[in-house]
Short mmCIF file of C-alpha atoms in Angstrom, two decimals:
data_model
loop_
_atom_site.label_atom_id
_atom_site.label_comp_id
_atom_site.label_asym_id
_atom_site.label_seq_id
_atom_site.Cartn_x
_atom_site.Cartn_y
_atom_site.Cartn_z
CA UNK U 1 -0.85 298.66 -189.54
CA UNK U 2 -2.34 299.62 -186.24
CA UNK U 3 1.35 300.32 -184.46
CA UNK U 4 2.25 302.59 -188.02
CA UNK U 5 -0.51 304.41 -187.51
CA UNK U 6 -0.04 305.06 -184.06
CA UNK U 7 -3.55 304.24 -182.78
CA UNK U 8 -2.86 300.83 -181.28
CA UNK U 9 -3.44 301.75 -177.83
CA UNK U 10 -7.24 302.50 -179.46
CA UNK U 11 -7.05 299.49 -181.58
CA UNK U 12 -6.26 297.22 -178.64
CA UNK U 13 -8.96 298.18 -175.93
CA UNK U 14 -11.78 297.32 -178.98
CA UNK U 15 -10.20 293.96 -179.74
CA UNK U 16 -9.97 293.56 -176.18
CA UNK U 17 -13.78 293.99 -175.51
CA UNK U 18 -15.30 292.86 -178.11
CA UNK U 19 -12.56 290.02 -177.78
CA UNK U 20 -13.23 288.59 -181.20
CA UNK U 21 -12.86 284.41 -182.19
CA UNK U 22 -10.57 285.03 -184.24
CA UNK U 23 -8.26 286.66 -182.80
CA UNK U 24 -5.67 284.48 -180.84
CA UNK U 25 -4.66 284.81 -177.23
CA UNK U 26 -1.19 285.04 -177.89
CA UNK U 27 -1.73 287.86 -181.16
CA UNK U 28 -3.48 290.12 -177.87
CA UNK U 29 -0.90 288.99 -175.64
CA UNK U 30 1.74 290.51 -178.04
CA UNK U 31 -0.23 293.76 -178.79
CA UNK U 32 -0.35 293.98 -174.78
CA UNK U 33 3.13 294.36 -174.41
CA UNK U 34 3.35 296.50 -177.39
CA UNK U 35 0.70 298.92 -175.96
CA UNK U 36 2.91 298.84 -172.97
CA UNK U 37 6.33 300.04 -173.83
CA UNK U 38 3.59 302.90 -175.70
CA UNK U 39 2.23 303.45 -172.44
CA UNK U 40 5.77 304.03 -171.23
CA UNK U 41 7.04 305.91 -173.59
CA UNK U 42 4.48 308.41 -173.53
CA UNK U 43 4.77 308.95 -169.74
CA UNK U 44 8.83 309.35 -171.14
CA UNK U 45 7.19 312.60 -173.01
CA UNK U 46 4.67 313.97 -170.68
CA UNK U 47 7.52 313.58 -168.01
CA UNK U 48 10.02 315.55 -170.76
CA UNK U 49 7.03 318.31 -171.68
CA UNK U 50 7.52 319.37 -167.61
CA UNK U 51 11.33 318.99 -167.48
CA UNK U 52 11.69 321.86 -170.58
CA UNK U 53 9.60 324.12 -169.00
CA UNK U 54 10.41 323.91 -165.68
CA UNK U 55 14.32 323.73 -166.43
CA UNK U 56 15.29 325.39 -170.48
CA UNK U 57 11.96 327.82 -170.78
CA UNK U 58 10.18 329.36 -167.28
CA UNK U 59 14.18 329.84 -166.11
CA UNK U 60 15.06 331.69 -169.07
CA UNK U 61 11.16 333.53 -168.76
CA UNK U 62 11.15 332.62 -172.61
CA UNK U 63 6.90 332.94 -173.16
CA UNK U 64 5.60 329.89 -175.30
CA UNK U 65 3.24 327.34 -176.21
CA UNK U 66 3.24 323.50 -176.58
CA UNK U 67 0.70 322.33 -178.87
CA UNK U 68 0.09 318.83 -180.30
CA UNK U 69 1.18 315.78 -178.89
CA UNK U 70 1.32 315.06 -175.50
CA UNK U 71 -0.69 318.49 -173.77
CA UNK U 72 -3.24 317.92 -175.76
CA UNK U 73 -3.65 314.33 -174.99
CA UNK U 74 -4.10 315.57 -171.46
CA UNK U 75 -6.39 317.84 -172.17
CA UNK U 76 -9.10 316.59 -174.27
CA UNK U 77 -8.26 312.29 -174.44
CA UNK U 78 -10.41 310.69 -171.73
CA UNK U 79 -7.61 307.72 -171.66
CA UNK U 80 -4.59 310.26 -172.26
CA UNK U 81 -2.89 306.85 -172.81
CA UNK U 82 -4.79 306.48 -176.03
CA UNK U 83 -2.98 309.59 -177.75
CA UNK U 84 0.28 308.24 -179.03
CA UNK U 85 3.23 311.31 -178.81
CA UNK U 86 6.37 311.08 -181.09
CA UNK U 87 7.80 313.93 -180.00
CA UNK U 88 7.11 317.24 -178.42
CA UNK U 89 6.22 320.70 -180.55
CA UNK U 90 7.10 324.07 -179.17
CA UNK U 91 6.26 327.70 -180.81
CA UNK U 92 8.59 330.61 -179.35
CA UNK U 93 9.21 333.99 -180.55
CA UNK U 94 12.15 333.40 -182.66
CA UNK U 95 14.40 336.47 -180.95
CA UNK U 96 14.73 334.05 -178.19
CA UNK U 97 15.59 331.51 -180.20
CA UNK U 98 19.46 331.04 -179.81
CA UNK U 99 18.99 331.18 -175.88
CA UNK U 100 16.86 328.60 -175.56
CA UNK U 101 19.30 326.25 -177.67
CA UNK U 102 22.70 327.26 -176.30
CA UNK U 103 20.66 326.46 -172.50
CA UNK U 104 18.98 323.50 -174.44
CA UNK U 105 23.09 322.31 -175.15
CA UNK U 106 24.38 322.80 -172.02
CA UNK U 107 21.32 320.73 -170.57
CA UNK U 108 22.44 317.60 -172.52
CA UNK U 109 20.17 317.88 -175.25
CA UNK U 110 21.64 316.49 -178.95
CA UNK U 111 21.48 318.73 -181.92
CA UNK U 112 19.36 316.38 -184.88
CA UNK U 113 18.75 319.25 -187.01
CA UNK U 114 20.69 320.62 -188.30
CA UNK U 115 22.34 317.36 -186.56
CA UNK U 116 25.49 319.82 -186.48
CA UNK U 117 24.98 322.33 -184.87
CA UNK U 118 27.46 324.43 -183.40
CA UNK U 119 26.61 325.46 -179.88
CA UNK U 120 28.28 328.54 -180.52
CA UNK U 121 26.86 331.70 -180.25
CA UNK U 122 26.75 332.94 -184.45
CA UNK U 123 25.76 329.51 -185.43
CA UNK U 124 23.61 329.78 -182.86
CA UNK U 125 22.12 332.96 -183.77
CA UNK U 126 21.94 331.89 -187.86
CA UNK U 127 19.80 328.71 -187.33
CA UNK U 128 17.28 330.36 -185.28
CA UNK U 129 17.22 333.23 -187.42
CA UNK U 130 17.02 331.54 -190.88
CA UNK U 131 15.79 327.91 -189.91
CA UNK U 132 12.54 327.55 -188.52
CA UNK U 133 12.49 324.08 -186.81
CA UNK U 134 15.14 323.44 -185.35
CA UNK U 135 15.17 319.57 -184.17
CA UNK U 136 17.11 318.46 -180.58
CA UNK U 137 16.89 315.26 -178.91
CA UNK U 138 16.74 315.61 -175.06
CA UNK U 139 18.39 313.05 -172.59
CA UNK U 140 15.38 311.03 -172.51
CA UNK U 141 15.31 310.27 -175.47
CA UNK U 142 12.36 311.78 -176.89
CA UNK U 143 12.78 314.35 -180.28
CA UNK U 144 12.27 317.74 -179.76
CA UNK U 145 11.13 320.20 -182.32
CA UNK U 146 11.70 324.25 -181.40
CA UNK U 147 9.56 326.62 -183.76
CA UNK U 148 9.65 329.91 -184.29
CA UNK U 149 6.70 329.84 -186.46
CA UNK U 150 3.93 326.95 -188.09
CA UNK U 151 3.76 327.65 -191.52
CA UNK U 152 5.83 327.86 -194.56
CA UNK U 153 5.55 331.80 -194.81
CA UNK U 154 3.88 333.26 -191.61
CA UNK U 155 0.89 334.21 -193.74
CA UNK U 156 -1.25 331.91 -191.72
CA UNK U 157 -0.29 332.06 -188.26
CA UNK U 158 1.81 334.96 -186.47
CA UNK U 159 4.04 333.64 -183.33
CA UNK U 160 2.90 335.74 -181.34
CA UNK U 161 0.31 336.15 -181.20
CA UNK U 162 -0.23 332.34 -181.09
CA UNK U 163 1.65 332.58 -178.12
CA UNK U 164 -0.08 335.72 -176.75
CA UNK U 165 -3.55 333.42 -176.60
CA UNK U 166 -1.84 330.64 -174.89
CA UNK U 167 -3.45 329.31 -171.36
CA UNK U 168 -2.35 327.32 -168.28
CA UNK U 169 -3.17 323.81 -167.62
CA UNK U 170 -1.76 321.60 -165.95
CA UNK U 171 0.74 318.75 -167.54
CA UNK U 172 2.66 315.62 -165.78
CA UNK U 173 3.92 317.99 -162.76
CA UNK U 174 4.15 321.07 -164.18
CA UNK U 175 1.62 323.85 -165.52
CA UNK U 176 2.39 324.24 -169.27
CA UNK U 177 1.37 326.79 -171.88
CA UNK U 178 -1.56 325.40 -174.02
CA UNK U 179 -3.67 326.85 -177.48
CA UNK U 180 -7.01 328.16 -176.11
CA UNK U 181 -9.15 325.09 -177.65
CA UNK U 182 -10.92 327.07 -180.96
CA UNK U 183 -6.82 328.19 -181.39
CA UNK U 184 -6.26 324.34 -181.04
CA UNK U 185 -8.88 322.70 -183.28
CA UNK U 186 -8.65 325.50 -185.93
CA UNK U 187 -4.67 324.22 -186.13
CA UNK U 188 -5.19 320.67 -186.64
CA UNK U 189 -7.87 320.79 -189.18
CA UNK U 190 -4.86 323.07 -190.97
CA UNK U 191 -2.35 320.90 -190.31
CA UNK U 192 -3.84 317.85 -190.83
CA UNK U 193 -5.39 318.95 -193.83
CA UNK U 194 -2.17 320.26 -195.64
CA UNK U 195 -0.96 316.48 -194.44
CA UNK U 196 -3.93 314.50 -195.93
CA UNK U 197 -5.34 312.85 -192.64
CA UNK U 198 -2.05 310.85 -193.24
CA UNK U 199 -2.72 308.87 -189.56
CA UNK U 200 -5.97 307.41 -188.69
CA UNK U 201 -5.48 308.84 -184.98
CA UNK U 202 -5.71 312.44 -186.35
CA UNK U 203 -9.07 311.66 -186.94
CA UNK U 204 -9.12 310.13 -183.20
CA UNK U 205 -8.24 314.17 -182.37
CA UNK U 206 -10.74 316.07 -184.43
CA UNK U 207 -13.46 313.78 -182.43
CA UNK U 208 -11.71 314.37 -178.59
CA UNK U 209 -11.61 318.17 -178.76
CA UNK U 210 -15.54 318.34 -180.71
CA UNK U 211 -16.77 316.18 -177.40
CA UNK U 212 -14.33 317.98 -174.29
CA UNK U 213 -17.00 320.70 -173.24
CA UNK U 214 -14.85 323.75 -173.65
CA UNK U 215 -15.61 323.28 -177.04
CA UNK U 216 -18.13 325.44 -178.91
CA UNK U 217 -18.27 325.06 -182.64
CA UNK U 218 -18.87 328.73 -182.96
CA UNK U 219 -15.73 329.82 -181.19
CA UNK U 220 -14.30 327.93 -183.53
CA UNK U 221 -15.56 329.10 -186.62
CA UNK U 222 -14.82 332.61 -185.44
CA UNK U 223 -11.81 331.81 -185.08
CA UNK U 224 -11.15 329.98 -188.22
CA UNK U 225 -12.72 332.98 -189.94
CA UNK U 226 -10.05 335.23 -188.00
CA UNK U 227 -7.16 332.81 -190.14
CA UNK U 228 -8.64 332.26 -193.23
CA UNK U 229 -9.72 329.13 -192.48
CA UNK U 230 -13.40 329.14 -193.04
CA UNK U 231 -13.49 326.44 -196.01
CA UNK U 232 -10.51 324.23 -194.48
CA UNK U 233 -12.85 324.39 -190.73
CA UNK U 234 -16.13 324.12 -192.38
CA UNK U 235 -15.06 321.04 -194.45
CA UNK U 236 -13.34 318.97 -191.42
CA UNK U 237 -16.25 319.31 -189.27
CA UNK U 238 -18.48 317.48 -192.17
CA UNK U 239 -16.10 315.21 -192.52
CA UNK U 240 -15.94 313.77 -188.88
CA UNK U 241 -19.75 314.21 -189.36
CA UNK U 242 -19.47 311.98 -192.19
CA UNK U 243 -17.00 309.34 -190.99
CA UNK U 244 -18.65 309.24 -187.00
CA UNK U 245 -22.14 308.11 -189.51
CA UNK U 246 -23.41 304.47 -189.09
CA UNK U 247 -24.70 305.59 -192.83
CA UNK U 248 -20.62 306.67 -193.91
CA UNK U 249 -20.94 305.79 -197.76
CA UNK U 250 -17.59 307.34 -199.46
CA UNK U 251 -18.14 310.05 -201.35
CA UNK U 252 -21.81 309.84 -201.68
CA UNK U 253 -22.61 313.24 -201.22
CA UNK U 254 -22.80 316.81 -203.15
CA UNK U 255 -19.75 318.55 -201.39
CA UNK U 256 -16.86 317.73 -204.05
CA UNK U 257 -14.45 319.67 -201.72
CA UNK U 258 -15.49 316.96 -199.11
CA UNK U 259 -15.49 313.88 -202.16
CA UNK U 260 -11.51 315.64 -202.43
CA UNK U 261 -10.23 315.03 -198.79
CA UNK U 262 -12.23 312.38 -198.17
CA UNK U 263 -10.57 310.63 -201.26
CA UNK U 264 -7.36 311.35 -200.60
CA UNK U 265 -7.06 311.21 -196.60
CA UNK U 266 -8.46 307.18 -197.46
CA UNK U 267 -5.43 307.35 -199.70
CA UNK U 268 -2.91 308.14 -197.39
CA UNK U 269 -3.86 306.14 -194.50
CA UNK U 270 -3.03 303.45 -196.66
CA UNK U 271 -0.25 304.69 -198.48
CA UNK U 272 3.57 305.46 -196.59
CA UNK U 273 6.22 308.59 -195.98
CA UNK U 274 6.80 307.86 -199.83
CA UNK U 275 3.20 308.23 -201.61
CA UNK U 276 2.27 311.24 -198.79
CA UNK U 277 5.58 312.88 -200.58
CA UNK U 278 3.78 312.72 -203.99
CA UNK U 279 0.86 313.98 -202.86
CA UNK U 280 2.22 316.69 -201.39
CA UNK U 281 3.44 317.83 -204.92
CA UNK U 282 -0.47 318.11 -206.09
CA UNK U 283 -0.78 320.50 -203.40
CA UNK U 284 -1.91 323.72 -203.96
CA UNK U 285 0.57 324.92 -201.63
CA UNK U 286 3.02 324.29 -199.32
CA UNK U 287 0.38 325.95 -196.92
CA UNK U 288 -2.59 324.31 -198.46
CA UNK U 289 -3.44 321.23 -200.31
CA UNK U 290 -6.52 322.47 -201.96
CA UNK U 291 -7.08 325.77 -204.00
CA UNK U 292 -10.41 325.81 -202.44
CA UNK U 293 -8.81 326.53 -198.71
CA UNK U 294 -7.63 329.09 -199.91
CA UNK U 295 -7.89 332.06 -202.56
CA UNK U 296 -5.57 334.09 -205.36
CA UNK U 297 -4.16 336.77 -203.07
CA UNK U 298 -2.29 334.11 -201.08
CA UNK U 299 -1.56 331.69 -204.13
CA UNK U 300 0.15 334.99 -206.17
CA UNK U 301 1.58 335.75 -202.46
CA UNK U 302 3.49 332.24 -202.15
CA UNK U 303 4.90 332.70 -205.52
CA UNK U 304 6.41 336.11 -204.42
CA UNK U 305 7.85 334.72 -201.16
CA UNK U 306 8.20 331.28 -201.75
CA UNK U 307 10.34 332.81 -204.58
CA UNK U 308 12.68 334.96 -202.79
CA UNK U 309 13.35 331.56 -199.84
CA UNK U 310 15.48 330.02 -202.69
CA UNK U 311 18.52 333.13 -201.54
CA UNK U 312 17.78 331.96 -197.68
CA UNK U 313 20.90 330.55 -196.86
CA UNK U 314 20.91 326.87 -195.20
CA UNK U 315 22.51 326.25 -192.21
CA UNK U 316 24.85 323.20 -194.34
CA UNK U 317 25.99 326.65 -196.93
CA UNK U 318 27.17 328.69 -192.97
CA UNK U 319 29.38 325.86 -192.04
CA UNK U 320 30.67 325.15 -195.57
CA UNK U 321 31.61 329.19 -194.94
CA UNK U 322 30.93 330.52 -191.65
CA UNK U 323 30.39 334.03 -191.99
CA UNK U 324 29.93 336.90 -189.07
CA UNK U 325 26.68 338.31 -188.12
CA UNK U 326 26.73 340.98 -190.24
CA UNK U 327 28.34 339.49 -193.21
CA UNK U 328 25.50 337.00 -193.58
CA UNK U 329 23.71 339.07 -196.22
CA UNK U 330 26.18 338.18 -198.00
CA UNK U 331 25.09 334.37 -198.08
CA UNK U 332 22.47 336.15 -200.83
CA UNK U 333 25.11 336.49 -203.26
CA UNK U 334 27.14 332.85 -202.66
CA UNK U 335 24.41 330.66 -202.69
CA UNK U 336 24.62 329.65 -206.48
CA UNK U 337 28.35 329.76 -205.95
CA UNK U 338 27.68 327.05 -203.26
CA UNK U 339 25.59 324.84 -205.03
CA UNK U 340 27.81 325.16 -208.06
CA UNK U 341 30.47 323.90 -206.70
CA UNK U 342 28.51 321.00 -204.84
CA UNK U 343 27.61 319.96 -208.68
CA UNK U 344 30.62 320.04 -209.12
CA UNK U 345 32.05 318.04 -206.70
CA UNK U 346 29.09 315.76 -207.27
CA UNK U 347 30.02 315.22 -211.25
CA UNK U 348 33.67 314.34 -210.66
CA UNK U 349 32.31 312.53 -208.00
CA UNK U 350 30.71 310.10 -210.69
#
């Protein structure tokens, strides 16, 4: 379970110091072997981030910011190896995405999502325009997610404003661009709440950032207010304080927002991806897990923009009927026809 929840290094460190009689020596040795494999993976991730900066982003002079994962571990953990990083997340301006993808594919990166991404200017321009996250596999076998937007409809975060706030910090052999502490703290409160805090190492992130000398709670609250995330951050801070208390008793407080978050978080930590998808069906909007995080204006805006997103073509539809850039507006009308075609094919195959 510790491996599945991405906290095996933390668990192993505590067990090694505690040396409980109930834990067989061979089990501890197996954990050490698994932890060393995670350490090697994390070193590989850090090296890959430096290569992306030096080989892809810097030569093209593309402004960016990397968040979560290796940069978070290096900046805020006393022992960065304690924080497992599955992949690398990088936010870039949408208008620079196509040339970044072209350079990455030429350097040996392979497409994962979409898996059949064509290495031609029209295909790259299409996916950069219509898909907010493109996932590649690096030559080091590390998953890289290039984002042009980190929320669903752009009402929570402005990409250019986030990139403009980036700060340089050394990660591995390179000076990479990262979010300032207040911005990162607000982001993880929003992002992890959106996913119901389903990974235990996310709680360690919350603690690690608050313990760091650069953390200032008032600056974090001011940042949250700018993004309309004051309630989210306030409840996450309360959750961290409650979970860090030796007298922690679930649901024994007067804040119903906190009770609801704790209940679903504890359930999500014990569930699997399928259960998290079930919880997602209960969310207020795709960007907010709870109604108290947002207001009626945002929910109405999501209903409108979410409805309009139905007309946004997918890369799979582009591959079925590739159109030049100047004619891609036709996909808005072709989508229903292509959907009917897919249903007819599926019906005939049944």
